[in-house]
Amino acid sequence: MYLLLLTSIIFASANSVVLHKVKLDGSKIYKYNLIGTLVWCICLFVANRFTLTLNSDIILWGVVYGVTQALFILFKTQAMNTGSVSVTTLIGNCSLVVSVLACFILWGEGVGIPDILGLSVLIVGIFLTTFKKTNESYNRKWLIYSALFFVCAAGVGLTFKAFSKSASPEMAGDMMLFSSIVMLISYTIICLFTGGFKSEKEKNINKDSKDEQKLFIIYALCSGFLSCVYNRLNIFLAGELPGVVFYPSFNGGVVFLSMTLSILLLREKLSRKQIVGIAIGIIGICIIGVF
């Protein structure tokens, strides 16, 4: 079980790095996510043994998860692409607080004093990583995208848990496959309305080099595969592990590993205050998950 959790953490962290490296502007963001969603459809169809069984529960949760996941991927891509991987990851993964509280309120899973203490420590970590006394400020778009990323991340986590509580685990493969179709349709419609299918030449924008176009496709394919794997694992893990264990373990692991990868691979330079803030945030997450 914990090996699967570790695999999920590694894939989610690698996906964060990919999202930061790819160059996205204008409607390219929608084309990028459309390619990634197509990868989801293919991978999930293969994993589901080339079959798709539908019933009312699968259709309902497929639509709910598909729309929520489509928005999550969109805002995560935008946030990662316009700001620090480490800080953005911490903010997005703080959605575990919402998930843990929901598990307590809706499904009666226990939340104790250590969880409240961990939440308080986590808030301090967020403050240190995002607040600046100087005249410098974060990109306003990044702040908006990060906030929406946080909301959608909480929505995805709650959908995982709600599905595991109300439907049979055997339906997970069919539900995710149907949701990927919903996502594909959503991004196709968005691309039609935003000009995402038009070539760069048709839109009178300087044409990217062939190498850049190849990298764009490679990044989109990698991102689609990585996100598909860790989300498929998470919907299984959310049903098997208590929320107070799964969410902090996954989110804390992603924060730590993403920070490490962003420093090693992306050469991100974080201030001492941000490093301390991220470390405090990780401690808060660990307090919630361990005690």
CSV table of C-alpha atoms in Angstrom, one decimal:
chain,number,residue,atom,x,y,z
A,1,MET,CA,0.0,0.0,0.0
A,2,TYR,CA,2.7,2.5,1.0
A,3,LEU,CA,4.8,1.5,-2.1
A,4,LEU,CA,1.8,2.7,-4.2
A,5,LEU,CA,1.6,5.9,-2.2
A,6,LEU,CA,5.4,6.5,-2.8
A,7,THR,CA,4.9,5.9,-6.5
A,8,SER,CA,2.0,8.4,-6.5
A,9,ILE,CA,4.2,11.0,-4.8
A,10,ILE,CA,7.0,10.5,-7.3
A,11,PHE,CA,4.8,10.8,-10.3
A,12,ALA,CA,3.0,13.9,-8.9
A,13,SER,CA,6.2,15.6,-8.1
A,14,ALA,CA,7.7,14.9,-11.5
A,15,ASN,CA,4.6,16.2,-13.2
A,16,SER,CA,5.0,19.5,-11.3
A,17,VAL,CA,8.5,19.9,-12.7
A,18,VAL,CA,7.3,19.2,-16.3
A,19,LEU,CA,4.5,21.8,-15.9
A,20,HIS,CA,7.0,24.4,-14.9
A,21,LYS,CA,9.5,23.7,-17.8
A,22,VAL,CA,7.0,23.8,-20.7
A,23,LYS,CA,6.4,27.2,-22.4
A,24,LEU,CA,2.7,28.0,-22.5
A,25,ASP,CA,1.0,31.2,-23.6
A,26,GLY,CA,-2.4,32.0,-25.0
A,27,SER,CA,-4.5,29.1,-26.2
A,28,LYS,CA,-1.5,26.7,-26.1
A,29,ILE,CA,-2.5,25.9,-22.5
A,30,TYR,CA,-5.7,24.4,-23.7
A,31,LYS,CA,-4.1,22.4,-26.5
A,32,TYR,CA,-1.5,21.2,-24.0
A,33,ASN,CA,-4.2,19.9,-21.7
A,34,LEU,CA,-6.1,18.4,-24.5
A,35,ILE,CA,-3.1,16.3,-25.5
A,36,GLY,CA,-2.6,15.2,-21.9
A,37,THR,CA,-6.3,14.3,-21.6
A,38,LEU,CA,-6.1,12.2,-24.7
A,39,VAL,CA,-3.2,10.3,-23.0
A,40,TRP,CA,-5.5,9.7,-20.1
A,41,CYS,CA,-8.2,8.2,-22.3
A,42,ILE,CA,-5.7,5.8,-24.0
A,43,CYS,CA,-3.9,4.8,-20.7
A,44,LEU,CA,-7.2,4.2,-18.8
A,45,PHE,CA,-8.8,2.4,-21.7
A,46,VAL,CA,-5.8,0.0,-21.8
A,47,ALA,CA,-5.7,-0.4,-18.0
A,48,ASN,CA,-9.5,-1.1,-18.1
A,49,ARG,CA,-8.8,-4.0,-20.5
A,50,PHE,CA,-10.3,-2.2,-23.5
A,51,THR,CA,-13.8,-2.1,-22.0
A,52,LEU,CA,-16.2,0.5,-20.5
A,53,THR,CA,-19.2,-0.4,-18.4
A,54,LEU,CA,-21.7,2.4,-17.6
A,55,ASN,CA,-24.4,2.8,-15.0
A,56,SER,CA,-25.9,5.7,-13.2
A,57,ASP,CA,-23.2,5.9,-10.5
A,58,ILE,CA,-20.3,5.8,-13.0
A,59,ILE,CA,-21.9,8.5,-15.2
A,60,LEU,CA,-22.7,10.7,-12.2
A,61,TRP,CA,-19.2,10.5,-10.6
A,62,GLY,CA,-17.5,10.5,-14.0
A,63,VAL,CA,-19.1,13.8,-14.9
A,64,VAL,CA,-18.4,15.3,-11.4
A,65,TYR,CA,-14.8,14.1,-11.4
A,66,GLY,CA,-14.2,14.8,-15.1
A,67,VAL,CA,-15.2,18.5,-14.8
A,68,THR,CA,-13.4,19.0,-11.4
A,69,GLN,CA,-10.2,17.3,-12.7
A,70,ALA,CA,-10.3,19.3,-16.0
A,71,LEU,CA,-10.4,22.6,-14.0
A,72,PHE,CA,-7.7,21.2,-11.6
A,73,ILE,CA,-5.3,20.4,-14.4
A,74,LEU,CA,-6.0,23.7,-16.1
A,75,PHE,CA,-5.3,25.9,-13.0
A,76,LYS,CA,-2.4,23.7,-11.8
A,77,THR,CA,-0.7,24.0,-15.2
A,78,GLN,CA,-1.2,27.8,-15.2
A,79,ALA,CA,0.0,28.2,-11.6
A,80,MET,CA,3.1,25.9,-12.1
A,81,ASN,CA,3.9,27.7,-15.3
A,82,THR,CA,3.8,31.2,-13.9
A,83,GLY,CA,5.3,30.8,-10.5
A,84,SER,CA,7.7,28.9,-8.2
A,85,VAL,CA,7.2,25.1,-8.2
A,86,SER,CA,8.0,24.8,-4.5
A,87,VAL,CA,5.7,27.5,-3.3
A,88,THR,CA,2.9,26.6,-5.7
A,89,THR,CA,3.1,23.0,-4.7
A,90,LEU,CA,2.8,23.9,-1.0
A,91,ILE,CA,-0.2,26.1,-1.6
A,92,GLY,CA,-2.0,23.5,-3.7
A,93,ASN,CA,-1.3,20.7,-1.4
A,94,CYS,CA,-2.6,22.6,1.6
A,95,SER,CA,-6.0,21.6,0.3
A,96,LEU,CA,-5.5,18.6,2.5
A,97,VAL,CA,-6.8,20.7,5.3
A,98,VAL,CA,-10.2,21.0,3.6
A,99,SER,CA,-10.1,17.3,2.8
A,100,VAL,CA,-9.3,16.2,6.3
A,101,LEU,CA,-12.0,18.5,7.8
A,102,ALA,CA,-14.5,17.1,5.3
A,103,CYS,CA,-13.7,13.6,6.2
A,104,PHE,CA,-14.3,14.5,9.9
A,105,ILE,CA,-17.6,16.4,9.2
A,106,LEU,CA,-19.1,14.2,6.5
A,107,TRP,CA,-17.8,10.7,7.2
A,108,GLY,CA,-17.0,10.9,10.9
A,109,GLU,CA,-13.2,10.2,10.5
A,110,GLY,CA,-11.4,11.4,13.6
A,111,VAL,CA,-9.6,14.8,13.9
A,112,GLY,CA,-7.6,15.4,17.1
A,113,ILE,CA,-5.6,18.1,18.8
A,114,PRO,CA,-2.4,17.2,16.8
A,115,ASP,CA,-4.4,17.8,13.6
A,116,ILE,CA,-5.4,21.2,14.8
A,117,LEU,CA,-1.8,22.0,15.9
A,118,GLY,CA,-0.5,20.8,12.5
A,119,LEU,CA,-3.0,23.0,10.7
A,120,SER,CA,-1.8,26.0,12.7
A,121,VAL,CA,1.9,25.2,11.8
A,122,LEU,CA,0.9,24.8,8.2
A,123,ILE,CA,-0.7,28.3,8.1
A,124,VAL,CA,2.5,29.8,9.4
A,125,GLY,CA,4.4,28.0,6.7
A,126,ILE,CA,2.1,29.3,4.0
A,127,PHE,CA,2.5,32.9,5.3
A,128,LEU,CA,6.3,32.7,5.3
A,129,THR,CA,6.5,31.4,1.7
A,130,THR,CA,4.0,33.8,0.2
A,131,PHE,CA,4.3,37.1,2.1
A,132,LYS,CA,6.9,39.8,1.2
A,133,LYS,CA,7.6,43.0,3.0
A,134,THR,CA,9.4,44.5,0.1
A,135,ASN,CA,7.8,46.3,-2.8
A,136,GLU,CA,8.2,43.1,-4.9
A,137,SER,CA,5.1,41.1,-5.3
A,138,TYR,CA,4.2,37.8,-6.9
A,139,ASN,CA,2.7,37.8,-10.3
A,140,ARG,CA,-1.0,38.6,-9.9
A,141,LYS,CA,-2.0,35.9,-12.3
A,142,TRP,CA,0.0,33.4,-10.4
A,143,LEU,CA,-1.8,34.3,-7.2
A,144,ILE,CA,-5.2,33.8,-8.9
A,145,TYR,CA,-4.2,30.6,-10.5
A,146,SER,CA,-2.8,29.3,-7.2
A,147,ALA,CA,-6.0,30.1,-5.4
A,148,LEU,CA,-8.1,28.3,-8.0
A,149,PHE,CA,-5.6,25.4,-8.0
A,150,PHE,CA,-6.1,25.1,-4.2
A,151,VAL,CA,-9.9,25.1,-4.5
A,152,CYS,CA,-9.9,22.5,-7.3
A,153,ALA,CA,-7.3,20.3,-5.5
A,154,ALA,CA,-9.6,20.2,-2.6
A,155,GLY,CA,-12.5,19.3,-4.9
A,156,VAL,CA,-10.5,16.4,-6.5
A,157,GLY,CA,-9.6,15.0,-3.0
A,158,LEU,CA,-13.2,15.2,-1.9
A,159,THR,CA,-14.5,13.6,-5.1
A,160,PHE,CA,-12.0,10.7,-4.5
A,161,LYS,CA,-13.3,10.1,-1.0
A,162,ALA,CA,-17.0,10.6,-1.8
A,163,PHE,CA,-16.8,8.2,-4.7
A,164,SER,CA,-15.0,5.6,-2.5
A,165,LYS,CA,-17.8,6.0,0.2
A,166,SER,CA,-20.8,5.8,-2.1
A,167,ALA,CA,-19.7,3.5,-5.0
A,168,SER,CA,-18.0,0.1,-5.3
A,169,PRO,CA,-14.2,0.2,-5.7
A,170,GLU,CA,-14.6,-2.1,-8.7
A,171,MET,CA,-16.2,0.9,-10.6
A,172,ALA,CA,-13.1,3.1,-10.2
A,173,GLY,CA,-11.6,2.0,-13.6
A,174,ASP,CA,-14.8,2.6,-15.5
A,175,MET,CA,-15.5,5.9,-13.7
A,176,MET,CA,-12.1,7.3,-14.4
A,177,LEU,CA,-12.2,6.2,-18.0
A,178,PHE,CA,-15.6,7.9,-18.5
A,179,SER,CA,-14.3,11.0,-16.6
A,180,SER,CA,-11.4,11.2,-19.0
A,181,ILE,CA,-13.8,11.2,-21.9
A,182,VAL,CA,-15.7,14.1,-20.2
A,183,MET,CA,-12.4,16.0,-19.8
A,184,LEU,CA,-11.5,15.3,-23.5
A,185,ILE,CA,-14.8,16.7,-24.6
A,186,SER,CA,-14.4,19.7,-22.3
A,187,TYR,CA,-11.0,20.7,-23.6
A,188,THR,CA,-12.1,20.1,-27.2
A,189,ILE,CA,-14.9,22.6,-26.8
A,190,ILE,CA,-12.6,25.0,-25.1
A,191,CYS,CA,-10.0,24.7,-27.9
A,192,LEU,CA,-12.8,25.3,-30.5
A,193,PHE,CA,-13.8,28.6,-28.8
A,194,THR,CA,-10.3,29.8,-28.1
A,195,GLY,CA,-8.7,29.0,-31.4
A,196,GLY,CA,-6.6,26.2,-29.8
A,197,PHE,CA,-6.7,24.2,-33.0
A,198,LYS,CA,-5.4,26.9,-35.2
A,199,SER,CA,-1.8,26.9,-36.2
A,200,GLU,CA,0.6,29.6,-35.0
A,201,LYS,CA,0.8,30.9,-38.6
A,202,GLU,CA,-3.0,31.3,-38.9
A,203,LYS,CA,-3.0,33.3,-35.7
A,204,ASN,CA,-0.3,35.6,-37.0
A,205,ILE,CA,2.0,34.6,-34.1
A,206,ASN,CA,5.7,33.9,-34.7
A,207,LYS,CA,6.0,30.2,-35.5
A,208,ASP,CA,7.8,28.1,-33.0
A,209,SER,CA,10.9,26.2,-34.1
A,210,LYS,CA,10.4,22.5,-34.8
A,211,ASP,CA,12.4,21.7,-31.7
A,212,GLU,CA,10.1,23.7,-29.6
A,213,GLN,CA,7.1,22.1,-31.1
A,214,LYS,CA,8.5,18.7,-30.5
A,215,LEU,CA,9.3,19.6,-26.9
A,216,PHE,CA,5.7,20.9,-26.4
A,217,ILE,CA,4.3,17.6,-27.6
A,218,ILE,CA,6.7,15.6,-25.5
A,219,TYR,CA,6.0,17.6,-22.4
A,220,ALA,CA,2.2,17.3,-23.0
A,221,LEU,CA,2.5,13.5,-23.4
A,222,CYS,CA,4.7,13.2,-20.3
A,223,SER,CA,2.4,15.4,-18.2
A,224,GLY,CA,-0.6,13.4,-19.3
A,225,PHE,CA,1.0,10.1,-18.4
A,226,LEU,CA,2.3,11.2,-15.1
A,227,SER,CA,-0.9,12.9,-14.0
A,228,CYS,CA,-3.0,9.9,-15.1
A,229,VAL,CA,-0.9,7.4,-13.1
A,230,TYR,CA,-0.9,9.3,-9.8
A,231,ASN,CA,-4.6,10.2,-10.0
A,232,ARG,CA,-5.5,6.6,-10.7
A,233,LEU,CA,-3.4,5.4,-7.8
A,234,ASN,CA,-4.9,8.2,-5.6
A,235,ILE,CA,-8.5,7.2,-6.2
A,236,PHE,CA,-7.6,3.7,-5.0
A,237,LEU,CA,-5.6,4.9,-2.0
A,238,ALA,CA,-8.2,7.4,-0.9
A,239,GLY,CA,-10.6,4.5,-0.4
A,240,GLU,CA,-8.2,2.3,1.3
A,241,LEU,CA,-6.5,4.7,3.7
A,242,PRO,CA,-8.1,7.1,6.3
A,243,GLY,CA,-8.2,10.7,5.1
A,244,VAL,CA,-6.1,11.9,8.0
A,245,VAL,CA,-3.3,9.5,6.8
A,246,PHE,CA,-3.6,9.6,3.0
A,247,TYR,CA,-4.0,13.4,2.4
A,248,PRO,CA,-1.1,14.6,4.7
A,249,SER,CA,1.2,11.7,3.6
A,250,PHE,CA,0.6,12.3,-0.2
A,251,ASN,CA,0.6,16.1,0.0
A,252,GLY,CA,3.5,16.4,2.4
A,253,GLY,CA,5.5,14.0,0.3
A,254,VAL,CA,4.8,15.9,-2.9
A,255,VAL,CA,5.7,19.3,-1.3
A,256,PHE,CA,9.1,17.9,-0.1
A,257,LEU,CA,10.0,16.1,-3.3
A,258,SER,CA,8.8,18.9,-5.5
A,259,MET,CA,10.9,21.4,-3.6
A,260,THR,CA,14.0,19.1,-3.9
A,261,LEU,CA,13.5,18.5,-7.6
A,262,SER,CA,12.9,22.2,-8.3
A,263,ILE,CA,16.2,23.1,-6.6
A,264,LEU,CA,18.2,20.3,-8.2
A,265,LEU,CA,16.6,20.3,-11.7
A,266,LEU,CA,15.2,23.7,-12.2
A,267,ARG,CA,17.8,25.6,-10.3
A,268,GLU,CA,15.2,27.5,-8.4
A,269,LYS,CA,16.6,30.0,-5.9
A,270,LEU,CA,14.4,30.3,-2.8
A,271,SER,CA,15.0,32.9,-0.1
A,272,ARG,CA,15.8,31.7,3.4
A,273,LYS,CA,12.4,32.7,4.6
A,274,GLN,CA,10.7,30.6,1.9
A,275,ILE,CA,12.9,27.6,2.7
A,276,VAL,CA,12.0,27.9,6.3
A,277,GLY,CA,8.3,28.4,5.4
A,278,ILE,CA,8.3,25.3,3.2
A,279,ALA,CA,10.1,23.3,6.0
A,280,ILE,CA,7.5,24.5,8.6
A,281,GLY,CA,4.7,23.7,6.2
A,282,ILE,CA,6.1,20.1,5.8
A,283,ILE,CA,6.3,19.8,9.6
A,284,GLY,CA,2.7,20.9,9.9
A,285,ILE,CA,1.6,18.3,7.3
A,286,CYS,CA,3.6,15.6,9.1
A,287,ILE,CA,2.1,16.5,12.5
A,288,ILE,CA,-1.4,16.1,10.9
A,289,GLY,CA,-0.5,12.7,9.4
A,290,VAL,CA,1.7,11.1,12.0
A,291,PHE,CA,0.1,11.9,15.4
